Every structure is written in C-alpha cells, then in structure tokens.
Amino acid sequence: MIKRLLIKASNSYDNNYQVVPVNTCKPIDIESDIGVFSLIVNVRNFDGCNEHRPNSTYNVGDEKYLDGSEVDAPSKGDPSYKANLRLEVSFKPKRQIKGSELLFGNDFTVPIKSYVPTSILSTGLKFFTYFINKTIKGEIYGDKPYLYGLALNSFTYMSLNHEKKEGATSETKESEKGVSGTSTGDNDKNENLNSNEDNTLKIPSEPTQRKRFFNNVNHCESFVFNDTTNYVLQFDTSYLKMADSKYSVSIPTFGNRSFDIDVSNYANDELNNFNWVIKQGGYDGVGCGTLGLVVNFALVNED
C-alpha cells in the first residue's frame, strides 16, 4: 500500500467538495457566504491518487496527465516558481471585510496530540510567532488544532483587479497578469494594494515589506477588502514536502535551520488530512467565524 494525495476544495468542512486539478492552472470556483473563490493548486512532483490521474499532471507544463492521456492545452511553466506548494486564489468578496478579519491558515477537525510530537510543533509555533509573524494564533493541543494568521501578512503575493473601469492604472494592469494561467512570482512583480478603493495607507509594493507593514494590526484595521474588487491571493511554501508520495513538514528553529517531521510515520485512519482555510473572523478556532474556502489535503491508501 502507498499513501497518495487527494486535494479537494469546498466552502464547508463537511460537504460540497470538488477535486482540484493539480499543476494544470485550471481553476475551480467555490461560492461561499463571504465571497466567490477561484482556486489553482500547484504541487512539485505531484503523484496524486486515482481521482487526480485524469485531471492533474506531475508538474506544471507537462503535456500528459498522470494517467498518460494528452493534455489539450498544457499550462506554461513559471520560471520563478521554486516552492513545493503554491495556492493561488482569486477572491471576490460579497461584502466589505476588514483586513483585521480575513484569516488564512491551517486546521484539523480531529486531535493530533496523540499522534504527533506536539512539543516540536509548539517550539516551531513559538519561533514563528516571536520572530516572523506576531499575528499568528494557534492551539495544537485541543480536539481541533488550528493555526491562523491575517491574510494581509500571510500570503506570499497579493494584488487586486478592479472590475473593468475607465482609467485603470498601468500598475493595476501589470498585476493582473498573475490572476491565472502563468502565476506571478513572489518577488518578481510589485503589488498594487495601494490602488484599493478608498485606501488611506501607504502600503509597500514589495511583498516582503507589505507583510511586515501588516504585522501592525492597526494597519490591518484600516484596510478593507471591497465587494467591488477581485483580489489575487498567492501562497508559496517549501515547509511542506509532498513530492512522489513522500510527505514531511519542516519546522523552523533557530539559526535559519529547520527540523523535518516525516508525516507518513503519524498518519492513520483518523489523522489523515488537514485543511488550508480562508475565513472571516474566528481566531478562536475551528467552527468560529464564517468559512470562505476550505482546501483539504488527504492521504489515501492505494495499491
């Protein structure tokens, strides 16, 4: 038996899931109470389960699906894409949402404390919150562990696309290239959040500086995700390693070092999946706030 990935997305933890095509840059649409999401997922060296074989490729730009059938229109590879995982989301809010309310992070719907060395995870969490992002909040010892941060300082790259209007700026048009198809690299293009409607902040256009700027919660309070705008939210990470059906998590430690945990050693019939979540409010845990997008990564046993 081998454990292979199944990646699904929904607006709920319980139902309405769609299988996500991986490495094809073909989005799926998810409608929720807080807005409409269009999702693209890329995974380096993806060896997905049977449900992915007719719709996903091993890497971006491949001309054949995992089952060997031809791809009608292969996606173009992005030279800047070096991460193990990329989530690319286009988000059109249904209502105004403060920047201090839109959350992004991970959660589980079952306990992990009986299976995973939580002391190591706790060390990584303390390091991350103290040195990198003070707005991260989490609980790993509870029945439904979670780790949430503010979207404004969590995503690798962010931009906005106004609905078609006269007088769109060249800055806005440039950022629109990253909405779908060829994904935008995290540092190769400037962001345009300063063009957000009614913005009064001086938001840095460089992604790393933008994340630092929004580590100040007061700045997040003053930013609004508007219902007239499409927002591009891109997240890249190499802390998760999922190539060729081998799974590990890199936990940050001191001195630019990390500690790898082999997830396969802890996965079982109960603990076999986790979620990436975007929601409005709900810092207190799973089930709190209003869900927007749930992207579920599960390990499936196959021959």
PDB file of C-alpha atoms in Angstrom:
ATOM      1  CA  MET A   1       0.000   0.000   0.000  1.00  0.00           C
ATOM      2  CA  ILE A   2       1.126   3.543  -0.760  1.00  0.00           C
ATOM      3  CA  LYS A   3      -0.323   6.805   0.551  1.00  0.00           C
ATOM      4  CA  ARG A   4      -1.203   9.252  -2.227  1.00  0.00           C
ATOM      5  CA  LEU A   5      -2.556  12.781  -2.046  1.00  0.00           C
ATOM      6  CA  LEU A   6      -6.172  13.751  -2.639  1.00  0.00           C
ATOM      7  CA  ILE A   7      -6.738  17.519  -2.800  1.00  0.00           C
ATOM      8  CA  LYS A   8     -10.312  18.809  -2.611  1.00  0.00           C
ATOM      9  CA  ALA A   9     -11.916  22.200  -2.002  1.00  0.00           C
ATOM     10  CA  SER A  10     -15.234  23.378  -0.590  1.00  0.00           C
ATOM     11  CA  ASN A  11     -16.964  26.142   1.354  1.00  0.00           C
ATOM     12  CA  SER A  12     -17.540  23.693   4.229  1.00  0.00           C
ATOM     13  CA  TYR A  13     -15.724  21.083   6.294  1.00  0.00           C
ATOM     14  CA  ASP A  14     -18.482  18.532   5.681  1.00  0.00           C
ATOM     15  CA  ASN A  15     -19.693  18.532   2.066  1.00  0.00           C
ATOM     16  CA  ASN A  16     -19.738  20.176  -1.391  1.00  0.00           C
ATOM     17  CA  TYR A  17     -16.137  19.124  -2.073  1.00  0.00           C
ATOM     18  CA  GLN A  18     -14.641  19.296  -5.567  1.00  0.00           C
ATOM     19  CA  VAL A  19     -11.442  17.514  -6.610  1.00  0.00           C
ATOM     20  CA  VAL A  20      -8.846  20.167  -7.509  1.00  0.00           C
ATOM     21  CA  PRO A  21      -6.882  19.661 -10.755  1.00  0.00           C
ATOM     22  CA  VAL A  22      -3.205  19.997  -9.819  1.00  0.00           C
ATOM     23  CA  ASN A  23      -0.469  21.614 -11.946  1.00  0.00           C
ATOM     24  CA  THR A  24      -2.850  22.462 -14.809  1.00  0.00           C
ATOM     25  CA  CYS A  25      -3.549  26.103 -13.852  1.00  0.00           C
ATOM     26  CA  LYS A  26      -7.240  25.325 -14.453  1.00  0.00           C
ATOM     27  CA  PRO A  27      -9.200  26.919 -11.599  1.00  0.00           C
ATOM     28  CA  ILE A  28     -12.233  25.606  -9.781  1.00  0.00           C
ATOM     29  CA  ASP A  29     -14.831  28.020  -8.419  1.00  0.00           C
ATOM     30  CA  ILE A  30     -16.165  27.919  -4.866  1.00  0.00           C
ATOM     31  CA  GLU A  31     -19.020  30.186  -3.752  1.00  0.00           C
ATOM     32  CA  SER A  32     -19.347  30.937  -0.048  1.00  0.00           C
ATOM     33  CA  ASP A  33     -21.130  33.282   2.333  1.00  0.00           C
ATOM     34  CA  ILE A  34     -18.218  35.736   2.303  1.00  0.00           C
ATOM     35  CA  GLY A  35     -17.423  35.664  -1.412  1.00  0.00           C
ATOM     36  CA  VAL A  36     -16.530  33.724  -4.540  1.00  0.00           C
ATOM     37  CA  PHE A  37     -13.163  31.974  -4.782  1.00  0.00           C
ATOM     38  CA  SER A  38     -11.323  30.707  -7.851  1.00  0.00           C
ATOM     39  CA  LEU A  39      -8.589  28.251  -6.840  1.00  0.00           C
ATOM     40  CA  ILE A  40      -5.452  26.932  -8.567  1.00  0.00           C
ATOM     41  CA  VAL A  41      -3.102  24.448  -6.860  1.00  0.00           C
ATOM     42  CA  ASN A  42       0.431  23.516  -7.921  1.00  0.00           C
ATOM     43  CA  VAL A  43       2.482  20.783  -6.216  1.00  0.00           C
ATOM     44  CA  ARG A  44       6.023  19.942  -7.265  1.00  0.00           C
ATOM     45  CA  ASN A  45       6.415  16.317  -8.453  1.00  0.00           C
ATOM     46  CA  PHE A  46       2.768  15.529  -7.770  1.00  0.00           C
ATOM     47  CA  ASP A  47       1.918  11.821  -7.625  1.00  0.00           C
ATOM     48  CA  GLY A  48      -1.765  12.059  -6.807  1.00  0.00           C
ATOM     49  CA  CYS A  49      -4.347   9.397  -6.059  1.00  0.00           C
ATOM     50  CA  ASN A  50      -6.642   7.812  -8.647  1.00  0.00           C
ATOM     51  CA  GLU A  51      -9.111  10.712  -8.536  1.00  0.00           C
ATOM     52  CA  HIS A  52      -6.347  13.026  -9.810  1.00  0.00           C
ATOM     53  CA  ARG A  53      -4.951  10.828 -12.555  1.00  0.00           C
ATOM     54  CA  PRO A  54      -7.268  12.018 -15.384  1.00  0.00           C
ATOM     55  CA  ASN A  55      -7.127  15.726 -14.443  1.00  0.00           C
ATOM     56  CA  SER A  56      -3.691  16.508 -12.944  1.00  0.00           C
ATOM     57  CA  THR A  57      -0.082  16.492 -14.126  1.00  0.00           C
ATOM     58  CA  TYR A  58       3.206  15.646 -12.433  1.00  0.00           C
ATOM     59  CA  ASN A  59       4.499  19.219 -12.819  1.00  0.00           C
ATOM     60  CA  VAL A  60       3.281  22.487 -14.322  1.00  0.00           C
ATOM     61  CA  GLY A  61       3.756  22.479 -18.096  1.00  0.00           C
ATOM     62  CA  ASP A  62       3.630  18.703 -18.564  1.00  0.00           C
ATOM     63  CA  GLU A  63       1.885  17.539 -21.738  1.00  0.00           C
ATOM     64  CA  LYS A  64       0.342  14.392 -20.248  1.00  0.00           C
ATOM     65  CA  TYR A  65      -1.948  13.793 -17.295  1.00  0.00           C
ATOM     66  CA  LEU A  66      -0.952  11.318 -14.602  1.00  0.00           C
ATOM     67  CA  ASP A  67      -2.947   8.589 -16.377  1.00  0.00           C
ATOM     68  CA  GLY A  68      -0.914   9.113 -19.566  1.00  0.00           C
ATOM     69  CA  SER A  69      -3.632  10.868 -21.580  1.00  0.00           C
ATOM     70  CA  GLU A  70      -2.777  14.008 -23.536  1.00  0.00           C
ATOM     71  CA  VAL A  71      -3.343  17.485 -22.109  1.00  0.00           C
ATOM     72  CA  ASP A  72      -5.303  19.587 -24.619  1.00  0.00           C
ATOM     73  CA  ALA A  73      -3.643  22.876 -23.706  1.00  0.00           C
ATOM     74  CA  PRO A  74      -0.604  22.422 -21.421  1.00  0.00           C
ATOM     75  CA  SER A  75      -0.030  25.274 -18.985  1.00  0.00           C
ATOM     76  CA  LYS A  76       3.152  27.277 -19.235  1.00  0.00           C
ATOM     77  CA  GLY A  77       5.720  26.815 -16.505  1.00  0.00           C
ATOM     78  CA  ASP A  78       6.610  29.776 -14.308  1.00  0.00           C
ATOM     79  CA  PRO A  79      10.416  30.217 -14.085  1.00  0.00           C
ATOM     80  CA  SER A  80      10.036  31.953 -10.701  1.00  0.00           C
ATOM     81  CA  TYR A  81       8.124  29.016  -9.182  1.00  0.00           C
ATOM     82  CA  LYS A  82      10.505  27.219  -6.818  1.00  0.00           C
ATOM     83  CA  ALA A  83       8.207  26.296  -3.923  1.00  0.00           C
ATOM     84  CA  ASN A  84       6.928  22.812  -3.153  1.00  0.00           C
ATOM     85  CA  LEU A  85       3.339  24.067  -2.962  1.00  0.00           C
ATOM     86  CA  ARG A  86       1.503  27.026  -4.441  1.00  0.00           C
ATOM     87  CA  LEU A  87      -2.080  28.025  -3.712  1.00  0.00           C
ATOM     88  CA  GLU A  88      -3.368  30.767  -5.988  1.00  0.00           C
ATOM     89  CA  VAL A  89      -6.755  32.251  -5.202  1.00  0.00           C
ATOM     90  CA  SER A  90      -8.863  34.907  -6.866  1.00  0.00           C
ATOM     91  CA  PHE A  91     -11.307  36.266  -4.271  1.00  0.00           C
ATOM     92  CA  LYS A  92     -14.356  38.467  -4.942  1.00  0.00           C
ATOM     93  CA  PRO A  93     -15.936  39.428  -1.585  1.00  0.00           C
ATOM     94  CA  LYS A  94     -19.720  39.596  -1.243  1.00  0.00           C
ATOM     95  CA  ARG A  95     -19.411  42.266   1.427  1.00  0.00           C
ATOM     96  CA  GLN A  96     -16.795  44.573   2.862  1.00  0.00           C
ATOM     97  CA  ILE A  97     -14.348  42.740   5.133  1.00  0.00           C
ATOM     98  CA  LYS A  98     -11.776  44.471   7.314  1.00  0.00           C
ATOM     99  CA  GLY A  99      -8.166  43.400   6.908  1.00  0.00           C
ATOM    100  CA  SER A 100      -8.149  42.537  10.607  1.00  0.00           C
ATOM    101  CA  GLU A 101     -10.960  39.999   9.997  1.00  0.00           C
ATOM    102  CA  LEU A 102      -9.845  37.984   6.950  1.00  0.00           C
ATOM    103  CA  LEU A 103      -7.858  34.985   8.206  1.00  0.00           C
ATOM    104  CA  PHE A 104      -5.717  32.376   6.459  1.00  0.00           C
ATOM    105  CA  GLY A 105      -4.188  29.272   7.975  1.00  0.00           C
ATOM    106  CA  ASN A 106      -4.350  25.573   8.764  1.00  0.00           C
ATOM    107  CA  ASP A 107      -6.638  23.460  10.867  1.00  0.00           C
ATOM    108  CA  PHE A 108      -7.587  19.881  11.691  1.00  0.00           C
ATOM    109  CA  THR A 109     -11.008  18.524  12.577  1.00  0.00           C
ATOM    110  CA  VAL A 110      -9.511  15.738  14.746  1.00  0.00           C
ATOM    111  CA  PRO A 111      -6.922  15.839  17.588  1.00  0.00           C
ATOM    112  CA  ILE A 112      -3.242  15.414  16.727  1.00  0.00           C
ATOM    113  CA  LYS A 113      -1.749  15.365  20.239  1.00  0.00           C
ATOM    114  CA  SER A 114      -1.968  11.562  20.494  1.00  0.00           C
ATOM    115  CA  TYR A 115      -0.082  11.024  17.241  1.00  0.00           C
ATOM    116  CA  VAL A 116       2.274  13.953  16.580  1.00  0.00           C
ATOM    117  CA  PRO A 117       5.175  15.240  18.775  1.00  0.00           C
ATOM    118  CA  THR A 118       3.406  18.441  19.824  1.00  0.00           C
ATOM    119  CA  SER A 119       6.456  19.669  21.770  1.00  0.00           C
ATOM    120  CA  ILE A 120       8.300  20.105  18.473  1.00  0.00           C
ATOM    121  CA  LEU A 121       5.292  21.769  16.852  1.00  0.00           C
ATOM    122  CA  SER A 122       4.975  24.096  19.846  1.00  0.00           C
ATOM    123  CA  THR A 123       8.628  25.138  19.502  1.00  0.00           C
ATOM    124  CA  GLY A 124       8.102  25.904  15.824  1.00  0.00           C
ATOM    125  CA  LEU A 125       4.960  27.899  16.586  1.00  0.00           C
ATOM    126  CA  LYS A 126       6.707  29.970  19.271  1.00  0.00           C
ATOM    127  CA  PHE A 127       9.606  30.685  16.909  1.00  0.00           C
ATOM    128  CA  PHE A 128       7.271  31.712  14.110  1.00  0.00           C
ATOM    129  CA  THR A 129       5.085  33.994  16.220  1.00  0.00           C
ATOM    130  CA  TYR A 130       8.007  35.651  18.028  1.00  0.00           C
ATOM    131  CA  PHE A 131      10.352  36.257  15.093  1.00  0.00           C
ATOM    132  CA  ILE A 132       8.220  36.230  11.946  1.00  0.00           C
ATOM    133  CA  ASN A 133       4.517  36.992  12.436  1.00  0.00           C
ATOM    134  CA  LYS A 134       3.126  38.170  15.755  1.00  0.00           C
ATOM    135  CA  THR A 135      -0.471  37.982  14.482  1.00  0.00           C
ATOM    136  CA  ILE A 136      -0.370  34.174  14.226  1.00  0.00           C
ATOM    137  CA  LYS A 137      -2.599  32.448  16.774  1.00  0.00           C
ATOM    138  CA  GLY A 138      -2.935  28.720  17.295  1.00  0.00           C
ATOM    139  CA  GLU A 139      -3.801  25.822  19.573  1.00  0.00           C
ATOM    140  CA  ILE A 140      -2.203  22.457  18.852  1.00  0.00           C
ATOM    141  CA  TYR A 141      -3.244  20.570  21.984  1.00  0.00           C
ATOM    142  CA  GLY A 142      -7.020  20.828  21.556  1.00  0.00           C
ATOM    143  CA  ASP A 143      -9.515  18.498  19.922  1.00  0.00           C
ATOM    144  CA  LYS A 144      -9.439  20.579  16.727  1.00  0.00           C
ATOM    145  CA  PRO A 145      -5.941  22.082  16.353  1.00  0.00           C
ATOM    146  CA  TYR A 146      -5.513  25.259  14.323  1.00  0.00           C
ATOM    147  CA  LEU A 147      -3.021  27.913  13.269  1.00  0.00           C
ATOM    148  CA  TYR A 148      -4.451  31.144  11.816  1.00  0.00           C
ATOM    149  CA  GLY A 149      -2.942  34.444  10.770  1.00  0.00           C
ATOM    150  CA  LEU A 150      -4.144  37.567   8.998  1.00  0.00           C
ATOM    151  CA  ALA A 151      -4.383  37.184   5.230  1.00  0.00           C
ATOM    152  CA  LEU A 152      -2.682  40.550   4.692  1.00  0.00           C
ATOM    153  CA  ASN A 153       0.616  39.362   6.182  1.00  0.00           C
ATOM    154  CA  SER A 154       0.394  35.656   5.378  1.00  0.00           C
ATOM    155  CA  PHE A 155       0.187  35.468   1.600  1.00  0.00           C
ATOM    156  CA  THR A 156       3.369  35.443  -0.452  1.00  0.00           C
ATOM    157  CA  TYR A 157       1.925  37.728  -3.103  1.00  0.00           C
ATOM    158  CA  MET A 158      -1.214  39.879  -3.198  1.00  0.00           C
ATOM    159  CA  SER A 159      -2.751  42.140  -5.805  1.00  0.00           C
ATOM    160  CA  LEU A 160      -6.130  43.431  -6.840  1.00  0.00           C
ATOM    161  CA  ASN A 161      -8.088  43.593 -10.066  1.00  0.00           C
ATOM    162  CA  HIS A 162     -10.741  46.278 -10.245  1.00  0.00           C
ATOM    163  CA  GLU A 163     -13.845  45.433 -12.198  1.00  0.00           C
ATOM    164  CA  LYS A 164     -13.479  46.937 -15.656  1.00  0.00           C
ATOM    165  CA  LYS A 165     -13.443  50.697 -15.345  1.00  0.00           C
ATOM    166  CA  GLU A 166     -12.057  53.525 -17.387  1.00  0.00           C
ATOM    167  CA  GLY A 167      -8.648  54.770 -16.368  1.00  0.00           C
ATOM    168  CA  ALA A 168      -7.151  51.591 -14.906  1.00  0.00           C
ATOM    169  CA  THR A 169      -3.586  52.312 -13.880  1.00  0.00           C
ATOM    170  CA  SER A 170      -0.603  50.632 -15.504  1.00  0.00           C
ATOM    171  CA  GLU A 171       0.284  49.290 -12.040  1.00  0.00           C
ATOM    172  CA  THR A 172      -3.093  47.541 -11.842  1.00  0.00           C
ATOM    173  CA  LYS A 173      -2.828  46.149 -15.368  1.00  0.00           C
ATOM    174  CA  GLU A 174       0.628  44.784 -14.674  1.00  0.00           C
ATOM    175  CA  SER A 175      -0.555  42.906 -11.599  1.00  0.00           C
ATOM    176  CA  GLU A 176      -3.476  41.354 -13.496  1.00  0.00           C
ATOM    177  CA  LYS A 177      -1.039  39.080 -15.293  1.00  0.00           C
ATOM    178  CA  GLY A 178      -0.841  36.944 -12.175  1.00  0.00           C
ATOM    179  CA  VAL A 179      -4.531  36.077 -11.865  1.00  0.00           C
ATOM    180  CA  SER A 180      -4.477  32.731 -13.672  1.00  0.00           C
ATOM    181  CA  GLY A 181      -2.525  30.818 -16.249  1.00  0.00           C
ATOM    182  CA  THR A 182       1.050  31.841 -15.568  1.00  0.00           C
ATOM    183  CA  SER A 183       1.356  32.506 -11.842  1.00  0.00           C
ATOM    184  CA  THR A 184       3.164  35.518 -10.513  1.00  0.00           C
ATOM    185  CA  GLY A 185       6.376  35.033  -8.595  1.00  0.00           C
ATOM    186  CA  ASP A 186       6.569  36.264  -5.017  1.00  0.00           C
ATOM    187  CA  ASN A 187       9.179  38.963  -5.546  1.00  0.00           C
ATOM    188  CA  ASP A 188       9.418  39.463  -9.316  1.00  0.00           C
ATOM    189  CA  LYS A 189       6.497  41.918  -9.571  1.00  0.00           C
ATOM    190  CA  ASN A 190       5.334  44.807  -7.485  1.00  0.00           C
ATOM    191  CA  GLU A 191       1.976  44.625  -5.771  1.00  0.00           C
ATOM    192  CA  ASN A 192      -0.764  47.223  -6.137  1.00  0.00           C
ATOM    193  CA  LEU A 193      -2.714  47.191  -2.873  1.00  0.00           C
ATOM    194  CA  ASN A 194      -2.284  50.970  -2.733  1.00  0.00           C
ATOM    195  CA  SER A 195      -4.872  51.090  -5.533  1.00  0.00           C
ATOM    196  CA  ASN A 196      -7.506  49.578  -3.243  1.00  0.00           C
ATOM    197  CA  GLU A 197     -10.693  51.644  -3.214  1.00  0.00           C
ATOM    198  CA  ASP A 198     -10.700  54.377  -0.542  1.00  0.00           C
ATOM    199  CA  ASN A 199      -7.241  53.324   0.669  1.00  0.00           C
ATOM    200  CA  THR A 200      -5.558  55.788   3.048  1.00  0.00           C
ATOM    201  CA  LEU A 201      -2.471  53.698   3.837  1.00  0.00           C
ATOM    202  CA  LYS A 202       0.977  53.842   2.270  1.00  0.00           C
ATOM    203  CA  ILE A 203       1.295  50.122   1.556  1.00  0.00           C
ATOM    204  CA  PRO A 204       4.695  48.909   0.321  1.00  0.00           C
ATOM    205  CA  SER A 205       4.583  47.384  -3.152  1.00  0.00           C
ATOM    206  CA  GLU A 206       7.277  44.790  -2.395  1.00  0.00           C
ATOM    207  CA  PRO A 207       5.733  41.589  -0.961  1.00  0.00           C
ATOM    208  CA  THR A 208       8.099  41.115   1.988  1.00  0.00           C
ATOM    209  CA  GLN A 209       7.744  44.748   3.035  1.00  0.00           C
ATOM    210  CA  ARG A 210       3.959  44.510   2.690  1.00  0.00           C
ATOM    211  CA  LYS A 211       3.889  41.549   5.082  1.00  0.00           C
ATOM    212  CA  ARG A 212       5.963  43.488   7.619  1.00  0.00           C
ATOM    213  CA  PHE A 213       3.738  46.539   7.208  1.00  0.00           C
ATOM    214  CA  PHE A 214       0.640  44.488   8.011  1.00  0.00           C
ATOM    215  CA  ASN A 215       2.209  42.899  11.075  1.00  0.00           C
ATOM    216  CA  ASN A 216       0.872  46.106  12.607  1.00  0.00           C
ATOM    217  CA  VAL A 217      -2.756  45.213  13.378  1.00  0.00           C
ATOM    218  CA  ASN A 218      -3.756  48.893  13.242  1.00  0.00           C
ATOM    219  CA  HIS A 219      -2.781  48.920   9.572  1.00  0.00           C
ATOM    220  CA  CYS A 220      -4.921  45.822   9.022  1.00  0.00           C
ATOM    221  CA  GLU A 221      -7.866  47.545  10.719  1.00  0.00           C
ATOM    222  CA  SER A 222      -7.605  50.367   8.187  1.00  0.00           C
ATOM    223  CA  PHE A 223      -7.595  48.102   5.115  1.00  0.00           C
ATOM    224  CA  VAL A 224     -10.887  46.877   3.625  1.00  0.00           C
ATOM    225  CA  PHE A 225     -11.466  44.030   1.175  1.00  0.00           C
ATOM    226  CA  ASN A 226     -14.183  45.598  -1.006  1.00  0.00           C
ATOM    227  CA  ASP A 227     -17.058  43.874  -2.770  1.00  0.00           C
ATOM    228  CA  THR A 228     -16.225  45.793  -5.972  1.00  0.00           C
ATOM    229  CA  THR A 229     -12.787  44.216  -6.366  1.00  0.00           C
ATOM    230  CA  ASN A 230     -11.203  40.873  -7.217  1.00  0.00           C
ATOM    231  CA  TYR A 231      -8.181  40.091  -5.042  1.00  0.00           C
ATOM    232  CA  VAL A 232      -5.349  37.753  -6.021  1.00  0.00           C
ATOM    233  CA  LEU A 233      -4.002  35.846  -3.009  1.00  0.00           C
ATOM    234  CA  GLN A 234      -0.982  33.643  -3.663  1.00  0.00           C
ATOM    235  CA  PHE A 235       0.733  31.434  -1.117  1.00  0.00           C
ATOM    236  CA  ASP A 236       4.028  29.614  -1.739  1.00  0.00           C
ATOM    237  CA  THR A 237       5.713  27.318   0.764  1.00  0.00           C
ATOM    238  CA  SER A 238       8.559  24.857   0.884  1.00  0.00           C
ATOM    239  CA  TYR A 239       7.888  23.903   4.520  1.00  0.00           C
ATOM    240  CA  LEU A 240       5.622  21.161   3.168  1.00  0.00           C
ATOM    241  CA  LYS A 241       7.269  18.436   1.117  1.00  0.00           C
ATOM    242  CA  MET A 242       4.874  16.243  -0.851  1.00  0.00           C
ATOM    243  CA  ALA A 243       6.857  15.059  -3.872  1.00  0.00           C
ATOM    244  CA  ASP A 244       6.499  11.498  -5.146  1.00  0.00           C
ATOM    245  CA  SER A 245       4.139  10.389  -2.361  1.00  0.00           C
ATOM    246  CA  LYS A 246       6.666  11.208   0.378  1.00  0.00           C
ATOM    247  CA  TYR A 247       5.389  13.666   2.970  1.00  0.00           C
ATOM    248  CA  SER A 248       7.204  15.768   5.548  1.00  0.00           C
ATOM    249  CA  VAL A 249       6.807  19.083   7.361  1.00  0.00           C
ATOM    250  CA  SER A 250       9.767  21.377   8.043  1.00  0.00           C
ATOM    251  CA  ILE A 251       9.505  23.043  11.459  1.00  0.00           C
ATOM    252  CA  PRO A 252      11.501  26.317  11.714  1.00  0.00           C
ATOM    253  CA  THR A 253      14.062  26.529  14.511  1.00  0.00           C
ATOM    254  CA  PHE A 254      16.859  28.945  15.375  1.00  0.00           C
ATOM    255  CA  GLY A 255      19.729  29.924  13.091  1.00  0.00           C
ATOM    256  CA  ASN A 256      17.855  29.537   9.783  1.00  0.00           C
ATOM    257  CA  ARG A 257      17.514  25.847  10.472  1.00  0.00           C
ATOM    258  CA  SER A 258      14.542  23.534  10.282  1.00  0.00           C
ATOM    259  CA  PHE A 259      13.566  20.125  11.565  1.00  0.00           C
ATOM    260  CA  ASP A 260      11.745  17.739   9.214  1.00  0.00           C
ATOM    261  CA  ILE A 261       8.905  15.561  10.517  1.00  0.00           C
ATOM    262  CA  ASP A 262       8.008  12.569   8.337  1.00  0.00           C
ATOM    263  CA  VAL A 263       4.216  12.812   8.239  1.00  0.00           C
ATOM    264  CA  SER A 264       3.862   9.244   6.978  1.00  0.00           C
ATOM    265  CA  ASN A 265       5.005   7.979  10.384  1.00  0.00           C
ATOM    266  CA  TYR A 266       1.997   9.575  12.099  1.00  0.00           C
ATOM    267  CA  ALA A 267      -0.803   9.285   9.537  1.00  0.00           C
ATOM    268  CA  ASN A 268      -3.537   6.766  10.336  1.00  0.00           C
ATOM    269  CA  ASP A 269      -7.215   6.126   9.659  1.00  0.00           C
ATOM    270  CA  GLU A 270      -8.220   9.075  11.871  1.00  0.00           C
ATOM    271  CA  LEU A 271      -5.362  11.536  11.346  1.00  0.00           C
ATOM    272  CA  ASN A 272      -5.020  11.507   7.566  1.00  0.00           C
ATOM    273  CA  ASN A 273      -5.881  15.030   6.407  1.00  0.00           C
ATOM    274  CA  PHE A 274      -5.593  18.751   7.157  1.00  0.00           C
ATOM    275  CA  ASN A 275      -7.043  21.975   5.764  1.00  0.00           C
ATOM    276  CA  TRP A 276      -5.932  25.308   4.395  1.00  0.00           C
ATOM    277  CA  VAL A 277      -8.673  27.780   5.295  1.00  0.00           C
ATOM    278  CA  ILE A 278      -9.723  31.321   4.403  1.00  0.00           C
ATOM    279  CA  LYS A 279     -12.465  32.732   6.614  1.00  0.00           C
ATOM    280  CA  GLN A 280     -13.875  35.914   8.130  1.00  0.00           C
ATOM    281  CA  GLY A 281     -13.174  36.099  11.843  1.00  0.00           C
ATOM    282  CA  GLY A 282     -12.790  33.036  14.011  1.00  0.00           C
ATOM    283  CA  TYR A 283      -9.386  33.418  15.637  1.00  0.00           C
ATOM    284  CA  ASP A 284     -10.711  31.251  18.483  1.00  0.00           C
ATOM    285  CA  GLY A 285     -10.663  28.051  16.472  1.00  0.00           C
ATOM    286  CA  VAL A 286     -12.342  25.603  14.111  1.00  0.00           C
ATOM    287  CA  GLY A 287     -16.051  26.360  13.728  1.00  0.00           C
ATOM    288  CA  CYS A 288     -15.625  30.014  14.719  1.00  0.00           C
ATOM    289  CA  GLY A 289     -16.121  32.821  12.227  1.00  0.00           C
ATOM    290  CA  THR A 290     -17.587  32.471   8.721  1.00  0.00           C
ATOM    291  CA  LEU A 291     -15.958  29.989   6.365  1.00  0.00           C
ATOM    292  CA  GLY A 292     -14.960  31.062   2.884  1.00  0.00           C
ATOM    293  CA  LEU A 293     -12.647  28.457   1.357  1.00  0.00           C
ATOM    294  CA  VAL A 294     -11.515  25.067   2.685  1.00  0.00           C
ATOM    295  CA  VAL A 295      -8.756  23.251   0.771  1.00  0.00           C
ATOM    296  CA  ASN A 296      -8.405  19.720   2.134  1.00  0.00           C
ATOM    297  CA  PHE A 297      -5.212  17.680   1.718  1.00  0.00           C
ATOM    298  CA  ALA A 298      -5.806  13.984   2.488  1.00  0.00           C
ATOM    299  CA  LEU A 299      -3.672  10.841   2.284  1.00  0.00           C
ATOM    300  CA  VAL A 300      -5.436   7.943   0.563  1.00  0.00           C
ATOM    301  CA  ASN A 301      -4.222   4.342   0.731  1.00  0.00           C
ATOM    302  CA  GLU A 302      -3.798   2.788  -2.715  1.00  0.00           C
ATOM    303  CA  ASP A 303      -2.157  -0.330  -4.112  1.00  0.00           C
TER     304      ASP A 303
END
